[in-house]
Amino acid sequence: MLVVRQKQPRRFEEDEVTFLFTLAAQLAGAITHAKASGELTGMEEGLGAPARFLQGLAGAGGVGIGRAVVAYRKADLEAVPERECGDPEVDVALFQDAVGRVEENLRGLKAQLAPDLPSGDLALFDALLLMLGGDTLVTETIGRIRQGEWVQTALRHTIEEHARIFDRMEDPYLRERASDIRHLGRRILMFLQSEQPQQGGYPDNTILVGEALGAVDLADVPAERLLGVVSATGSSSSHVAILARGMGVPAVMGVKDLPVRRIDGREAIIDGYLGRIYVSPAPAVRSEYQRLAGEDRELNQELEALRSEAAETTDGVHVPLYLNTGLISEMSALGISESEGIGLYRTDMPFMVRDRFPAESEQAASYAAVLEAFAPRPVNLRTLDIGGDKPLPYFPVHESNPFLGWRGIRISLDHPEIFLTQIRAMLRADTAFGNLRIMLPMISTVAEVDELLSLIHRARDELLEEGCDIRVPQIGIMVEVPAAVYQIEALARRVDFISIGTNDLTQYLLAVDRNNPMVAELYDEMHPAVLRAIIRVVEGAKVYNRPVSVCGEMAGNPLAAVLLLGMGVESLSMSAGSLLKVKWVIRSFSRARARQLLNSALRMEEARQVRDYLQGVFEDMGLGGLARSGK
Ligand code: PEP
Ligand code: MG
C-alpha cells in the first residue's frame, strides 16, 4: 500500500493521482520481481509471509521440485542471466582467452579492410583495441569474477556500467562510444559462448526457464534431466507446451512477471496443473509439493495397469487412441507401445533443427524410421506446417501477423518444390511398410485441396516412372480454420479422412493468439462455439462416410475427451503423457452416458461452466485426479 500525506489540507490534484497510480504500478512490478527472485525473502520471513508464487498458465500437467536453468538468446549481452561461477580461476582464464581472441580478430579485420577503408574509419578498430588493452575493462571483469560472478554475468555488468557512463555524456561523439563498448562486449561474449556450451551444465532436475522458449531449447536438455518447463510467453497450446506434454514433464507458460535474468540456479517448484511457479519455496510449501508429487506417482502407477487394456467404453465401443509426435521423435520412445498408431506426426522438427532444408533422402530415412517403429499400425505424416510460431532459421518470413499469414500448406503451394520433395520422401519411405497416411494442415479452401492432391499425384507418377514400387496412401485434411468447418462436406468428398486440429481451430474461432499470455484466459477449447464447430464437422463428414478424429491437445484433455466421445468422434490422437489418462476415461463411460454429459454441457453458455460441471462429474466418479494434482 502506498500512503502519501501532505501538511496542508487540500484535495490531491488529478495529475498527482495519476502520477501515484503510475508510481504504484511500477513499484508493484519491481516488488513482484524481487519477491519472485528471492531478494525479498529475508525481509518477509519475519513477517510470516504467505507462500509466494508466480502465476502463469497451465501448460502441461504434473508437479516437480527442481532447479531453474535459464535458456537465453546467444550473442545477446542483455539476456545473460545472473549466475555464480564455479571456479573463478577457470572463468578468469576463459575470459582472458576470449579477450585475446577478440584482439586477434580485430587486428585481422583491420588488416583485411586497410586497403579499402580511409584511415579515419580504421581508427574505430584502434579505439576498440585500446579499450580492450586499457586496464579497466579487463581488470574490472576479472575482479567481479573473483568475487564470485560467472564470467558472462561479470562481463555483462562491466560493459553495462561503462556504457552507461558514456550514455550520460553531453558530447554526441562521446555518447556514441557507448555503442562501441556494447559492440565490444558482444564480441567477447560470442567467443566465450563458443567455448562454453550449455550441455553438461544442466543439473539432474532442471526446470528450464526462458523469455520465449522454443522447441530447440528443449531439445538441448538431455531428456532424463528435464523436470519442467517455464516460459514467460506462450500458452498451453504453444508448441513448447505440447512438446513438454509429449515428454511427460510439467510446463507453465505465459508467466508475465517472470524475473528471467535473476532466477537462474534457484530452487523452484513447478505446478503444471495450476500454472504456478514457487521460487526458493518455503519449507511448508516444499513438503506439500513433495506429498502431491508422491500422489501423482501413485496415480501414474495405477495408470500403468491400463497399458495392456483395450481403449473401450463400458458398452464395448472401441475408440482407438493415437499418438501425437514428431517434435520429439529423436528424443523419446514414450507412447510407442501404448498407442494404436500415430495420429499426428509433425514433420517440422527435422526442418527446424537444421541449417538448411533436409534433402529428399534424409527426409525419407527419418520417415522410414517412424513408419517402421509403428508398422503395421497407421502413421499420419503431416506435411510441413512451418510459419506461425515455428520459424525456420534459414527461411526467414517477416510478417506482422504470422498466424494469419504465410504458414502451413500456403507455403507448400507457393513452393511446390519443397512440398514435392517431402511427398516423394514420404512415398519412398512407405514402400517397405505400407502404413503411411498423408495429412494436410491449415486447409481453408477446396482449391487448395485440389491443387495439393494433384501435386501428390505428380510425385507418385514421377516415382512410378523412376521404377519405384509405391502405392498411393490415404490422404486426409486437418480442419483447423473455421472456413473448413463450414465447407466440410465439399472437403470431405475429396479426401479419405478428417482430423480436427483444435489448437488452431480454437485460436481462429475465438480470435485469440495461442501464444499471447495477455489474452490466454480467453483461449478455451471448451468454449461452446468450439464444441459446436466440432459437432458440425462430425455431421458433415458423415454425409460422405469419412472418419473423423481429433488431434489437437483437446483430445488429450480427460474432461474434453468424454465430450468428444459423446459427439461421435471416432478416434483421438494425443501427446504420450495423456494416453493412459484418456484410456481410463474411455473405459469409465458408456457412449450413451457421454452423450448425456454432452447434451448437458451444450446447454451451458460458458466454457468455465462446462469445465466445472465435468470436473464435478469426475470427482464424483473418483476420477478427479486425472485433471489436477494429487489423487
Ligand atoms: C492443431 O492445430 O490442433 C494441431 C494439432 O496442429 P499444431 O498444434 O501443430 O498447429
Ligand atoms: Mg495446427
XYZ file of C-alpha atoms in Angstrom, residues 1 8 15 27 132 149 230-231 298 314 316 338 393 432 481 562 566 609:
18
model
C 0.000 0.000 0.000
C -1.917 21.355 4.112
C -2.388 14.722 -12.203
C 6.684 -0.358 -7.748
C 40.441 -3.845 -24.717
C 30.225 -13.852 -10.547
C 8.624 -22.400 -17.658
C 8.203 -19.707 -20.277
C 0.922 -43.343 -7.311
C -18.192 -49.718 -20.877
C -17.871 -52.057 -25.827
C 0.679 -47.595 -25.678
C 16.152 -20.164 -39.206
C 8.769 -51.170 -47.285
C -9.657 -22.955 -39.903
C -15.601 -37.519 -22.794
C -20.329 -38.128 -26.930
C -19.364 -23.825 -16.577
